[in-house]
Tab-separated table of C-alpha atoms in Angstrom:
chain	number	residue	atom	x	y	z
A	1	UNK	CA	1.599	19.656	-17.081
A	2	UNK	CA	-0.872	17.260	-16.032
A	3	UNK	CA	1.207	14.658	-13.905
A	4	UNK	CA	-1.774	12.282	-13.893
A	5	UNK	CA	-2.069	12.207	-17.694
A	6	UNK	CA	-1.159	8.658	-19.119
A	7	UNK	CA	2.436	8.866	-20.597
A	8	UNK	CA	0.827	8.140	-24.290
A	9	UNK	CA	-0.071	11.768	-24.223
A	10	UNK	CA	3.442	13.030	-24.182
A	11	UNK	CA	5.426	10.404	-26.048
A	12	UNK	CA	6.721	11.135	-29.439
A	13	UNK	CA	5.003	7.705	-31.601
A	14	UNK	CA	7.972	7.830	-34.165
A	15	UNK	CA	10.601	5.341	-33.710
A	16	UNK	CA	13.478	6.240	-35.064
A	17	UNK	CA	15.946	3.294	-35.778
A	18	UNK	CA	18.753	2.271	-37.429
A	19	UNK	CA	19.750	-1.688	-37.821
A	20	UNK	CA	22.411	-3.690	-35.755
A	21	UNK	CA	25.051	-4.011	-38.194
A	22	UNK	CA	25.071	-0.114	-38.999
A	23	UNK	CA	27.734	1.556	-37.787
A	24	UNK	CA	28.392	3.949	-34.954
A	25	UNK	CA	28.786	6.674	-37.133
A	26	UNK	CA	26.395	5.876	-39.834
A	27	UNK	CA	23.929	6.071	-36.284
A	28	UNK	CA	25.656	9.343	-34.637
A	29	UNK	CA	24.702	10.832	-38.361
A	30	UNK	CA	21.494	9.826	-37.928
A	31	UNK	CA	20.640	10.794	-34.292
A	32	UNK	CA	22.019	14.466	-35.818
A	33	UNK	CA	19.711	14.758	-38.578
A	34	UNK	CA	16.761	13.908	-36.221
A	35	UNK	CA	18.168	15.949	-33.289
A	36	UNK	CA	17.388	13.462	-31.265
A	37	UNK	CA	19.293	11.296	-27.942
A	38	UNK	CA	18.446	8.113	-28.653
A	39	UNK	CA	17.966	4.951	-30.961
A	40	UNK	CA	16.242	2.123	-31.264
A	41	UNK	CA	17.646	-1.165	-32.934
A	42	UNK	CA	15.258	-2.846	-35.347
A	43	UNK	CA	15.746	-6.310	-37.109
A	44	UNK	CA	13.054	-7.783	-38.938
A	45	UNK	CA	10.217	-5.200	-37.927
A	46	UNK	CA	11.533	-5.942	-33.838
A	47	UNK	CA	13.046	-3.763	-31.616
A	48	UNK	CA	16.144	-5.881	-30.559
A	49	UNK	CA	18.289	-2.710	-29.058
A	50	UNK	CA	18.311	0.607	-27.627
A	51	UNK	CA	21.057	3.299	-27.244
A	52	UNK	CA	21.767	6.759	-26.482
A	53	UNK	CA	24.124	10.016	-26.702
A	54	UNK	CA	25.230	8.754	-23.161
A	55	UNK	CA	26.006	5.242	-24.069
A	56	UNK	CA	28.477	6.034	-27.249
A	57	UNK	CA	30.011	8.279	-24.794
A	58	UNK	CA	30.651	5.722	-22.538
A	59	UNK	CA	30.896	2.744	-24.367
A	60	UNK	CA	32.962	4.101	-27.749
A	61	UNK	CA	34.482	7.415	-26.764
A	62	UNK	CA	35.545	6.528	-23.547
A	63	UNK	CA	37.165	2.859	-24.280
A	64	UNK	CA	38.555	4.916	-27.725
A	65	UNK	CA	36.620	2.518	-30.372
A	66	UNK	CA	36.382	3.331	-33.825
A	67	UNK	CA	33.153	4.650	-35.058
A	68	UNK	CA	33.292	1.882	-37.528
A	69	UNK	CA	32.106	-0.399	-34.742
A	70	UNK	CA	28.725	-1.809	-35.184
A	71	UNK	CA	25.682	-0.839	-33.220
A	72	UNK	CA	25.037	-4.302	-32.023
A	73	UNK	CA	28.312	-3.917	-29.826
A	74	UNK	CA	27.438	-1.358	-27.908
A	75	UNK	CA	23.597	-1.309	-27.908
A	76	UNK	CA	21.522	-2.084	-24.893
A	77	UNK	CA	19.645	-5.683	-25.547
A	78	UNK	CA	17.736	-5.465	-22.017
A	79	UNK	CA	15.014	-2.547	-22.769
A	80	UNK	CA	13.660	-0.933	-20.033
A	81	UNK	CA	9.848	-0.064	-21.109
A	82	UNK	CA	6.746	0.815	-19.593
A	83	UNK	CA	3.126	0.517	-20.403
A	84	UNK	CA	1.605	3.466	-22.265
A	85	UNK	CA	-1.272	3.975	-19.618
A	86	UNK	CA	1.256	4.597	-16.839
A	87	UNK	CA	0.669	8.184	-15.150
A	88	UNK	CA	3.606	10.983	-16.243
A	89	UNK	CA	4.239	10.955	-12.662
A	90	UNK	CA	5.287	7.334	-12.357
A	91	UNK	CA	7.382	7.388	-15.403
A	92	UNK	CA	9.178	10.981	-13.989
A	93	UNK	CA	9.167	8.598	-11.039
A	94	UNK	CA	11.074	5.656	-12.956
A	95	UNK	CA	13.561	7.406	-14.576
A	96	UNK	CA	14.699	9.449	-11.847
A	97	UNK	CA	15.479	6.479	-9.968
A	98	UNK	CA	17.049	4.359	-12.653
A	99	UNK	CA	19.207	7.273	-13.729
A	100	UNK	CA	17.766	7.292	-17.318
A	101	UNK	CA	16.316	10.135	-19.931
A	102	UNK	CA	14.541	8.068	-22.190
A	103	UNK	CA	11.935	5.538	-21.571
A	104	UNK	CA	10.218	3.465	-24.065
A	105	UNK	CA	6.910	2.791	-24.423
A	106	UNK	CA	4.392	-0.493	-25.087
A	107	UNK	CA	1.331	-1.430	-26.026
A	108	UNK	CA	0.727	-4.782	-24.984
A	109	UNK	CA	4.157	-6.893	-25.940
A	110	UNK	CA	4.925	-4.176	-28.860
A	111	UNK	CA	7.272	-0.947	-28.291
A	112	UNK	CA	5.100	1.819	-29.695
A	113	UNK	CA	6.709	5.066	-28.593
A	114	UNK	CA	9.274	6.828	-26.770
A	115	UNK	CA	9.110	9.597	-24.187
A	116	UNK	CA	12.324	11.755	-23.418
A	117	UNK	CA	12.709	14.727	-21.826
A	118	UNK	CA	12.935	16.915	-24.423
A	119	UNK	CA	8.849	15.863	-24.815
A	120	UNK	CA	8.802	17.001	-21.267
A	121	UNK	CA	10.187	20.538	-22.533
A	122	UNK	CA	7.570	20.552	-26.020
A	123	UNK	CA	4.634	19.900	-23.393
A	124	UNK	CA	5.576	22.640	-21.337
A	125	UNK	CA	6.071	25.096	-24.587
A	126	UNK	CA	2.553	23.606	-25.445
A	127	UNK	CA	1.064	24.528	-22.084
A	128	UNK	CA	2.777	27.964	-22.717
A	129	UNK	CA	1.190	28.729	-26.136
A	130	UNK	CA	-2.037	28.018	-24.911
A	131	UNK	CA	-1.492	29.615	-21.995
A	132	UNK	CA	-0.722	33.210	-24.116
A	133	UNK	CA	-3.032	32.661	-26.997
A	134	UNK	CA	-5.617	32.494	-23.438
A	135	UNK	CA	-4.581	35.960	-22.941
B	1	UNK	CA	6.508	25.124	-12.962
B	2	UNK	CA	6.362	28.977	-12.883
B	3	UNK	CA	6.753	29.792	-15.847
B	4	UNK	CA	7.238	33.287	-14.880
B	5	UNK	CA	9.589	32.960	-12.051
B	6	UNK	CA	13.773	34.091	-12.958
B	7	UNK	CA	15.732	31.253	-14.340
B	8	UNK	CA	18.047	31.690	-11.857
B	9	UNK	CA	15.167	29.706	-9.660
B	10	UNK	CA	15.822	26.641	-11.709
B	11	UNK	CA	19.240	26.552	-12.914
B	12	UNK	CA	22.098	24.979	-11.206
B	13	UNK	CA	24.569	26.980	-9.366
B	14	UNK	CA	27.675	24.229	-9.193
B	15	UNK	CA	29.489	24.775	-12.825
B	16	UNK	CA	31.601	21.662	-13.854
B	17	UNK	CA	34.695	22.237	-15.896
B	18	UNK	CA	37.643	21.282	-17.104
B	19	UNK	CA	40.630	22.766	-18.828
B	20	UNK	CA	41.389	23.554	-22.272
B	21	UNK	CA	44.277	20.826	-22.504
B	22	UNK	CA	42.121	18.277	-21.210
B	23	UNK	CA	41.641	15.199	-23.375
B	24	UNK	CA	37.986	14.122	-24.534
B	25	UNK	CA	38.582	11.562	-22.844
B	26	UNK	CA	39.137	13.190	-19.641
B	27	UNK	CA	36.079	15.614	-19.793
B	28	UNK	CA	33.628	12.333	-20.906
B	29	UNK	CA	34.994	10.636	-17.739
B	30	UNK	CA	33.652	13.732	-15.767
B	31	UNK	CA	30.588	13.904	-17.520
B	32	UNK	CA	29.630	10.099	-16.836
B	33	UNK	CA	30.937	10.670	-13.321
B	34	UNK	CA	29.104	13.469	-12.599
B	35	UNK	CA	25.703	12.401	-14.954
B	36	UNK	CA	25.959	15.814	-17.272
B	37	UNK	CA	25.479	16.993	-20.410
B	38	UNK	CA	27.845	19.675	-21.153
B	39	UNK	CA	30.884	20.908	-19.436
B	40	UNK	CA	32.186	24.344	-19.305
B	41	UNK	CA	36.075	24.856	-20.264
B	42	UNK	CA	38.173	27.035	-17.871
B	43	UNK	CA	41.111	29.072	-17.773
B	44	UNK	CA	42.526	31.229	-15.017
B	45	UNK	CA	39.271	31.277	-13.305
B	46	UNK	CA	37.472	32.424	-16.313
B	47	UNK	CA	34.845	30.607	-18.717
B	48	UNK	CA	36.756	30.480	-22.103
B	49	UNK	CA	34.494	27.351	-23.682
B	50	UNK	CA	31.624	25.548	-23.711
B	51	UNK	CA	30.308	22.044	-24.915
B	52	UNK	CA	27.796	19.516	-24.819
B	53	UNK	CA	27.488	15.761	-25.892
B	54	UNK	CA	25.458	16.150	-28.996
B	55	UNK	CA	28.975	18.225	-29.909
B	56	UNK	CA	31.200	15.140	-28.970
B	57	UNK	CA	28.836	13.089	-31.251
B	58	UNK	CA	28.991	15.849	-34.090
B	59	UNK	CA	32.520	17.160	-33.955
B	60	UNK	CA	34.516	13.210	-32.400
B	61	UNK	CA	32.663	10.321	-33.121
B	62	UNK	CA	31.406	11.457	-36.569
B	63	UNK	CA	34.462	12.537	-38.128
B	64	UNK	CA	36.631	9.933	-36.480
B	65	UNK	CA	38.771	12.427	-33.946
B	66	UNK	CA	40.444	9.939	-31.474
B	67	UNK	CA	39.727	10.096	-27.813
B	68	UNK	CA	43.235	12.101	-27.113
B	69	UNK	CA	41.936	15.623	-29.070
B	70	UNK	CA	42.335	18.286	-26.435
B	71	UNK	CA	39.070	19.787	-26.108
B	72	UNK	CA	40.339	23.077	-26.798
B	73	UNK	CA	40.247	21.950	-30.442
B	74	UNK	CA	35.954	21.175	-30.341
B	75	UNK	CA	34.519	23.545	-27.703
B	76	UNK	CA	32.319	26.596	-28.735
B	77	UNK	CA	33.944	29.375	-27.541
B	78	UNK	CA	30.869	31.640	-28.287
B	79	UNK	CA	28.979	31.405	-25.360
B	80	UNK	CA	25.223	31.787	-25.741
B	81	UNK	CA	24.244	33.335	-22.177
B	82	UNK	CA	21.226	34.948	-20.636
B	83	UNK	CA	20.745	36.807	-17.518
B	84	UNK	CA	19.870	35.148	-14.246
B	85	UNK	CA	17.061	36.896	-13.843
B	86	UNK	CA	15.408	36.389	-17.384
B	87	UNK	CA	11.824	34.508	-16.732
B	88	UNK	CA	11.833	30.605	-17.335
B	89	UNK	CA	9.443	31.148	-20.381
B	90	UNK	CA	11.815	33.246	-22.442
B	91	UNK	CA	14.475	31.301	-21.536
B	92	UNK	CA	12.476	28.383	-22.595
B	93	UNK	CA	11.942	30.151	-26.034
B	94	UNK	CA	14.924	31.144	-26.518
B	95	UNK	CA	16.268	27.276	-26.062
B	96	UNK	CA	13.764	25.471	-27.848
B	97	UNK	CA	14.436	28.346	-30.935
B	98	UNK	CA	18.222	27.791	-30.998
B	99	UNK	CA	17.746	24.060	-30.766
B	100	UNK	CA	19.725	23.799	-27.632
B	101	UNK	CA	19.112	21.890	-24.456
B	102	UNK	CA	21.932	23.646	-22.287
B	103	UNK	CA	22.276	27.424	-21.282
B	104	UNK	CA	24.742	29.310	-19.268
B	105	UNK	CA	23.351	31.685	-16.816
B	106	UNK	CA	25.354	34.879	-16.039
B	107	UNK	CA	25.267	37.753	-13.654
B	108	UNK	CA	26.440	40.887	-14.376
B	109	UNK	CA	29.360	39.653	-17.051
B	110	UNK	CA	30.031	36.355	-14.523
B	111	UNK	CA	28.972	33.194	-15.430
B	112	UNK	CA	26.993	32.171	-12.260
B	113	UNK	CA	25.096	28.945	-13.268
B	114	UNK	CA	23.613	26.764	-16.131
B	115	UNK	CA	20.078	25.490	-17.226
B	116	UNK	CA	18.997	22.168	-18.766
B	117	UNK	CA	16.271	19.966	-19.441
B	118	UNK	CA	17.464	17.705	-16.234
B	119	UNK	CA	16.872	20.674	-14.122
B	120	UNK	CA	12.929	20.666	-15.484
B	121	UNK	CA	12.615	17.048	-14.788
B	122	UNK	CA	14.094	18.309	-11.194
B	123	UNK	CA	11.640	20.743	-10.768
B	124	UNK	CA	8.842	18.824	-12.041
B	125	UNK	CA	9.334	16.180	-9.316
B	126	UNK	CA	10.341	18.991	-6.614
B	127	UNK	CA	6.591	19.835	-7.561
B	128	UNK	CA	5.407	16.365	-7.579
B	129	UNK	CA	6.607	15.638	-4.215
B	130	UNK	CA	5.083	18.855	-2.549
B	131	UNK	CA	1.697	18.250	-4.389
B	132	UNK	CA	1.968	14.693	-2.808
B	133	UNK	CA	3.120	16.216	0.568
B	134	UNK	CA	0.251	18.363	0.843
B	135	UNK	CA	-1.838	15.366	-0.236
């Protein structure tokens, strides 16, 4: 894994989103069928929200809300995002500090991408299978 | 990352439980507290269940199951184990080809440890900050 690399190179580009007055479950059905940890929020083309596995857990399983409770209630409005050029190593960096396994990505003002770790774990596959098919 | 080297290299040794009476409640409360993704379910000393978030999301929020379900009723109690001394890579494989981000680690028929994608991230910066060390 090349920790220099800009964090573009590992991101996955497809947003995956669902729309603030969808419900929790309606989402958690969603973030199944993708396999995937997080969400984005999108209202009229905009990301307006972010949540993850973590955050239903703690903001709807925990407090006991129903899962008929809209996304908008529990999403995160402040999104934490950095610039697509910043090195792997920074982002690693970021999220280690701030506690977080997902980080989304811009391009200028727009939110183009999202890098968990699970991309972290398909790089390192990657690496692997070229690694053997070198053999 | 060694790709090569035993899991039992990368995997954490401390196992987090709880019991099988415990509430969901209960066992998310540990898993925010302690910043995890699965808990193991325990019963006179031995390992009798095993489950993740992605199964709180699946098997709670989705179907509606309030917050007071014992998690007795949603744990897996087929383990999916390997041995502590199975390379990283396989382990890896193995993983990515079950579609799981969590394994349990055992020695001899003991459950010793378990793996994740946090303990990559982990091991990526332990890297990181010896590469920079060295600098």
């Amino acid at each position: 894994m090349d920790t220099n690399a800009p964090i573009k190179v590992y991101m996955t580009r497809k947003l995956i989103g669902v729309e603030p007055d969808d419900t929790i479950k309606r989402a958690c059905e969603v973030m199944v069928e993708f396999d995937i940890g997080s969400l984005v929020v999108i209202e009229n083309g905009e990301v307006v929200g972010f949540f993850t596995k973590s955050d239903i857990i703690r903001r709807v399983v925990i407090p006991g809300l129903p899962n008929t409770t809209p996304v908008k209630d529990i999403m995160s409005s402040e999104l934490i995002t950095v610039d697509s050029n910043t090195p792997l190593r920074e982002v690693l960096d970021l999220m280690a500090k701030k506690g977080i396994k997902h980080m989304l990505i811009r391009e200028g003002r727009r939110i183009v991408g999202i890098f968990s770790l699970s991309d972290l774990l398909t790089a390192s596959r990657r690496r692997l299978e070229t690694a053997i098919a070198a053999e």
